[in-house]
Amino acid sequence: MSYLKVSDISKQYDQGSDALVNISLTLEKGEVVSLIGESGSGKSTLLKIIAGLEVQDRGEVYLGETRILNPSQKLVSGYDEIKLIHQGNHLYPNSTVGENISRPLLMYDKAYREERVKLILEMLNLTSFEDKYPRQLSGGQQQKVAIGRAMSIEPEVLLLDEPFSSLDTIQKRELIEELRAIFDQMQMTVLFVTHDLDDALMMSGNLVILQKGKIVQEGKAEDIFRNPTTYYTAKLFSHLNIISDKEGAFIRPMDILIKNKGRNPGKVSEKKFLIHFNQLTVIMPEGEIWKVEDKERTCEVGEDIYLDWDKNKEVCLSFVSSDDLPTS
C-alpha cells in the first residue's frame, strides 16, 4: 500500500467552476515530489484537502491505512502527521527562534521538548540564532524556522505550498539544496508545490503537472521533457518554435544549430544577453517569430543566419487536441 494516497479527489468552487477534477496520486515513504502548475490550477486547494483542512466534493486521502478526514468529518481539523507550510511563515514576532520552534511541543515533556528543539536547530543550522527574533533574521532563515516548527512534532508528511516565492534567487537556491539534503537524510515524505519549474527541478526529479485542476502528466522530469503529452507540459520547459511544414511539430531554442549557410534562413531582429547564451529573436521566411540560443554569442541584430536541427529532437504534438495547441 502506498504511503500517501490521493484517490479521485474533485472539488468545485462555490460558483460552480472546477477547482480539482479526479485527482489521484501516490507518494511512497521518503519520496519527494514537486507539483507544478500555473496560478489558479488548484495546487493550494489540493494541499489543504490532503492535510485535512478543506472539504472535497468527492474522493479520499489515506496516510498508510489511516483515512484523512476533512473538517466536515472531524471536530478539530488537521493532523499532526501531515504539516502544511504556507508561503507566509506566520512566525510569532515576539517569540525567539527557539520559542517559535517549540510552540507545537508545549504539551510535551520538557526534557523531550528541549531535546527536540536542539535537534531541529542543529539540523537547520540555526543553533546560533536560537535567542534571536524573526525580525533579526533573513527571509531564508525565517522560512527555515517555519519549517523547523512544522518538523518539531515529527510529522510523517510535509506539504510545502510555495514557501520560497518571496526569497531572492540565491537564498532560494541555497535553502532548497539544504532542505533537500535534510529530507533525504530523514527519509521525509514531501509534496512541494510551485509554479516555477526551476524550483521544482531543484527540489525533485519527480514531477506532477497540474493544469486547470487536472493532472496532465507525471513522472521523471527527463521523461516528461523528452515525451510531453500536452502543449502546456512541453512549453513549461522552454519556448517552442513552430515548424511550419510539419503539423504539430516544434523545436526548442536549445536544440537549434546556427549556420552561415544552408536551409531555414532567418534574420536576427533582437538579441538578449542571458547567463549561458544570447537569446536571439529570429524572423523566419513565413513571418514566424523564433527564439534561438546563440551559445557562442556571435550573431548580431540584422544579421542573416541559417538554422538547422536534429530531427530526433523535434517535439511532436500532432496527437494533441487542436484546442491545446497555439493558433499561431
XYZ file of C-alpha atoms in Angstrom:
328
model
C 0.000 0.000 0.000
C 1.292 3.470 -0.897
C 2.373 5.678 1.991
C 0.308 8.728 0.935
C -2.551 8.014 -1.443
C -4.830 10.618 -3.013
C -7.720 8.933 -4.777
C -10.155 10.573 -7.217
C -10.319 13.960 -5.480
C -12.698 16.508 -7.020
C -13.682 19.953 -5.768
C -15.838 22.741 -7.156
C -15.745 26.384 -6.184
C -18.941 27.984 -4.867
C -19.688 29.486 -8.276
C -19.696 26.019 -9.832
C -16.337 26.048 -11.612
C -13.945 23.137 -11.130
C -11.039 23.553 -8.737
C -9.906 19.920 -8.952
C -11.057 17.120 -11.250
C -10.461 13.434 -10.461
C -7.019 13.923 -8.886
C -5.180 10.727 -7.980
C -1.537 10.429 -6.974
C 0.645 8.388 -4.649
C 3.841 9.048 -2.711
C 5.999 6.358 -1.162
C 7.690 6.868 2.203
C 10.713 9.138 1.831
C 9.704 10.277 -1.655
C 9.938 13.956 -2.603
C 7.636 15.075 -5.411
C 7.236 18.507 -6.991
C 3.718 19.528 -8.012
C 3.870 22.291 -10.597
C 1.142 24.379 -12.169
C 0.155 27.908 -13.023
C -1.707 30.181 -10.602
C -5.301 29.070 -10.180
C -4.639 25.475 -11.200
C -5.801 24.096 -7.841
C -2.428 23.399 -6.197
C -3.142 25.026 -2.829
C -6.650 23.571 -2.668
C -5.233 20.082 -3.192
C -2.690 20.535 -0.385
C -5.401 21.681 2.025
C -7.501 18.613 1.197
C -4.516 16.305 1.701
C -3.840 17.948 5.080
C -7.475 17.502 6.155
C -8.092 21.260 6.174
C -10.506 21.537 3.223
C -13.685 19.671 2.306
C -13.592 17.865 -1.031
C -16.714 17.050 -3.048
C -15.516 13.545 -3.891
C -12.558 11.244 -3.276
C -10.416 10.159 -0.365
C -6.935 10.659 1.084
C -5.063 7.960 3.016
C -1.849 8.100 5.021
C -0.892 4.456 5.211
C -4.108 2.754 6.317
C -5.472 5.883 8.009
C -8.186 7.756 6.162
C -7.680 11.521 6.352
C -10.938 13.142 7.454
C -11.915 16.628 6.308
C -13.322 19.423 8.530
C -16.909 18.239 7.986
C -15.948 14.824 9.381
C -13.585 15.786 12.222
C -14.168 18.093 15.179
C -10.646 19.533 15.109
C -9.393 19.723 11.535
C -5.879 18.751 10.530
C -3.359 16.099 11.563
C -0.032 16.277 13.360
C 1.213 13.616 10.936
C 0.703 15.941 7.932
C 2.011 19.502 8.200
C 1.235 22.202 5.648
C 3.718 25.074 5.298
C 2.488 28.199 3.519
C 4.272 30.971 1.655
C 3.904 33.283 4.638
C 5.929 31.877 7.518
C 3.424 33.026 10.212
C 6.094 33.220 12.908
C 5.341 34.760 16.298
C 7.225 38.096 16.119
C 7.745 38.481 19.864
C 8.998 34.926 20.358
C 12.580 33.818 19.765
C 13.594 31.247 17.187
C 13.756 28.556 19.850
C 10.355 29.535 21.243
C 8.763 29.504 17.786
C 10.060 26.018 17.066
C 8.986 24.700 20.480
C 5.402 26.050 20.376
C 3.836 22.865 18.952
C 5.569 20.959 21.777
C 4.144 22.901 24.738
C 2.097 19.908 25.929
C 5.056 17.520 25.698
C 7.554 16.551 28.392
C 10.042 19.382 28.994
C 13.112 17.184 28.524
C 11.809 15.854 25.212
C 10.832 19.374 24.123
C 14.299 20.756 24.808
C 15.994 17.796 23.122
C 13.767 18.061 20.052
C 14.293 21.823 19.652
C 18.050 21.371 19.969
C 17.989 18.697 17.258
C 15.914 20.872 14.889
C 18.182 23.879 15.441
C 21.273 21.787 14.668
C 19.669 20.170 11.642
C 18.724 23.537 10.115
C 21.963 25.292 11.129
C 20.017 27.678 13.354
C 21.698 26.979 16.707
C 23.419 30.388 16.810
C 20.056 32.082 16.140
C 18.105 30.343 18.934
C 17.656 33.533 21.005
C 17.065 35.904 18.099
C 13.671 37.207 16.974
C 12.214 36.730 13.469
C 12.824 40.391 12.568
C 16.547 39.807 13.122
C 16.665 37.011 10.512
C 16.864 36.951 6.736
C 13.891 35.756 4.723
C 15.518 32.375 4.168
C 16.264 31.951 7.864
C 12.685 32.848 8.769
C 11.381 30.222 6.364
C 13.718 27.645 7.920
C 12.276 28.472 11.341
C 8.752 27.929 9.975
C 9.806 24.570 8.541
C 11.572 23.697 11.799
C 8.401 24.459 13.742
C 6.423 22.145 11.431
C 9.037 19.405 11.846
C 9.200 19.725 15.625
C 6.358 17.264 16.245
C 7.885 14.706 13.897
C 5.295 14.736 11.079
C 5.288 11.934 8.552
C 4.476 14.181 5.575
C 5.414 17.773 4.750
C 3.304 19.781 2.290
C 5.157 22.874 1.042
C 2.893 25.490 -0.560
C 5.276 27.784 -2.495
C 7.224 28.622 0.679
C 10.188 30.174 -1.175
C 8.430 32.555 -3.565
C 9.296 35.641 -1.501
C 13.022 34.821 -1.415
C 15.632 36.074 -3.837
C 17.260 33.633 -6.271
C 20.400 32.987 -4.196
C 18.514 32.483 -0.922
C 16.009 30.204 -2.602
C 18.625 28.042 -4.319
C 20.677 27.606 -1.152
C 17.624 26.855 1.000
C 16.193 24.267 -1.409
C 19.547 22.482 -1.614
C 19.876 22.483 2.173
C 16.341 21.227 2.747
C 16.594 18.542 0.099
C 19.637 17.103 1.871
C 17.739 17.125 5.182
C 14.679 15.457 3.629
C 16.900 12.733 2.171
C 18.652 12.212 5.485
C 15.383 11.957 7.432
C 13.529 9.981 4.741
C 10.819 12.630 4.910
C 7.858 12.353 2.536
C 7.386 15.728 0.855
C 4.964 17.213 -1.670
C 6.365 20.545 -2.867
C 4.035 22.911 -4.733
C 5.368 25.641 -7.007
C 4.663 27.485 -10.259
C 8.404 27.703 -11.009
C 9.892 24.775 -12.943
C 13.461 25.597 -11.847
C 12.424 25.372 -8.192
C 10.567 22.126 -8.872
C 13.587 20.536 -10.534
C 15.949 21.644 -7.762
C 13.695 20.027 -5.178
C 12.875 16.805 -7.017
C 13.273 14.927 -10.288
C 9.745 13.546 -9.842
C 7.093 15.891 -11.213
C 3.318 16.096 -11.212
C 1.970 18.724 -13.606
C -1.398 20.283 -12.856
C -3.397 22.376 -15.329
C -6.885 23.763 -14.716
C -7.471 21.361 -11.860
C -6.369 18.236 -13.737
C -3.144 16.228 -13.683
C -1.944 16.377 -17.294
C 1.320 14.449 -16.845
C 3.506 12.956 -14.114
C 6.778 11.068 -13.903
C 10.508 11.663 -14.122
C 11.405 15.170 -15.284
C 13.632 13.887 -18.083
C 10.887 11.626 -19.426
C 8.347 14.456 -19.399
C 10.824 16.778 -21.127
C 11.501 14.274 -23.897
C 7.938 12.994 -24.264
C 5.428 15.701 -23.305
C 1.793 14.755 -23.762
C 0.369 18.293 -23.958
C 1.470 21.617 -25.358
C 1.294 23.104 -21.864
C 3.657 20.469 -20.481
C 6.111 20.923 -23.358
C 6.021 24.714 -23.008
C 6.881 24.536 -19.298
C 10.442 23.517 -20.145
C 11.171 26.107 -22.827
C 9.835 28.203 -25.655
C 8.622 26.114 -28.612
C 9.258 27.147 -32.222
C 6.554 26.009 -34.632
C 7.891 24.028 -37.604
C 5.538 25.312 -40.297
C 5.772 22.404 -42.733
C 5.041 19.721 -40.095
C 1.711 19.728 -38.294
C 2.110 19.605 -34.529
C 5.933 19.694 -34.684
C 8.125 22.065 -32.688
C 11.799 22.590 -31.971
C 13.248 24.011 -28.768
C 15.644 27.001 -28.910
C 18.395 24.950 -27.233
C 18.313 22.323 -29.990
C 18.836 24.683 -32.912
C 22.199 24.971 -34.696
C 23.219 28.319 -36.180
C 24.985 28.137 -39.563
C 26.395 30.557 -42.133
C 24.630 28.830 -44.997
C 22.104 26.109 -45.656
C 18.363 25.795 -45.214
C 15.857 27.606 -42.982
C 17.062 31.198 -43.434
C 16.136 33.870 -40.912
C 17.026 37.386 -39.833
C 18.030 38.319 -36.285
C 15.670 41.036 -35.053
C 16.640 41.092 -31.371
C 19.469 39.906 -29.101
C 19.294 39.472 -25.320
C 22.271 38.644 -23.114
C 21.369 35.787 -20.750
C 23.602 33.872 -18.353
C 24.592 30.948 -20.584
C 23.852 32.314 -24.068
C 22.471 35.180 -26.101
C 18.787 34.706 -26.820
C 18.021 35.640 -30.395
C 14.659 36.577 -31.816
C 14.682 35.428 -35.441
C 12.138 36.262 -38.138
C 11.587 33.294 -40.444
C 10.591 33.451 -44.163
C 6.862 32.909 -43.499
C 6.875 35.573 -40.780
C 7.137 33.181 -37.835
C 8.978 34.521 -34.787
C 11.515 32.027 -33.435
C 13.669 32.042 -30.324
C 17.199 30.683 -30.757
C 20.075 30.200 -28.302
C 23.353 31.659 -29.549
C 25.749 29.836 -27.248
C 28.832 31.245 -28.979
C 27.463 34.833 -28.777
C 28.498 35.574 -32.365
C 25.264 36.809 -34.007
C 24.212 40.438 -34.260
C 20.887 42.187 -34.828
C 20.125 42.493 -38.540
C 22.294 39.520 -39.498
C 21.038 36.849 -41.883
C 21.552 33.352 -40.455
C 20.554 29.777 -41.274
C 19.087 27.315 -38.815
C 19.315 23.543 -38.606
C 18.492 20.846 -36.059
C 18.479 17.136 -35.401
C 15.107 15.696 -36.457
C 15.189 13.367 -33.462
C 14.938 16.380 -31.147
C 11.720 17.678 -32.617
C 8.814 17.793 -30.186
C 5.852 16.056 -31.825
C 2.415 17.031 -30.557
C 0.378 16.125 -33.621
C -1.655 13.735 -31.482
C -2.777 16.513 -29.138
C -6.228 18.075 -29.408
C -6.219 21.212 -31.539
C -7.674 23.093 -28.567
C -4.393 22.531 -26.724
C -2.161 23.895 -29.488
C -1.327 27.545 -30.197
C -3.159 29.245 -33.028
C -0.024 30.960 -34.339
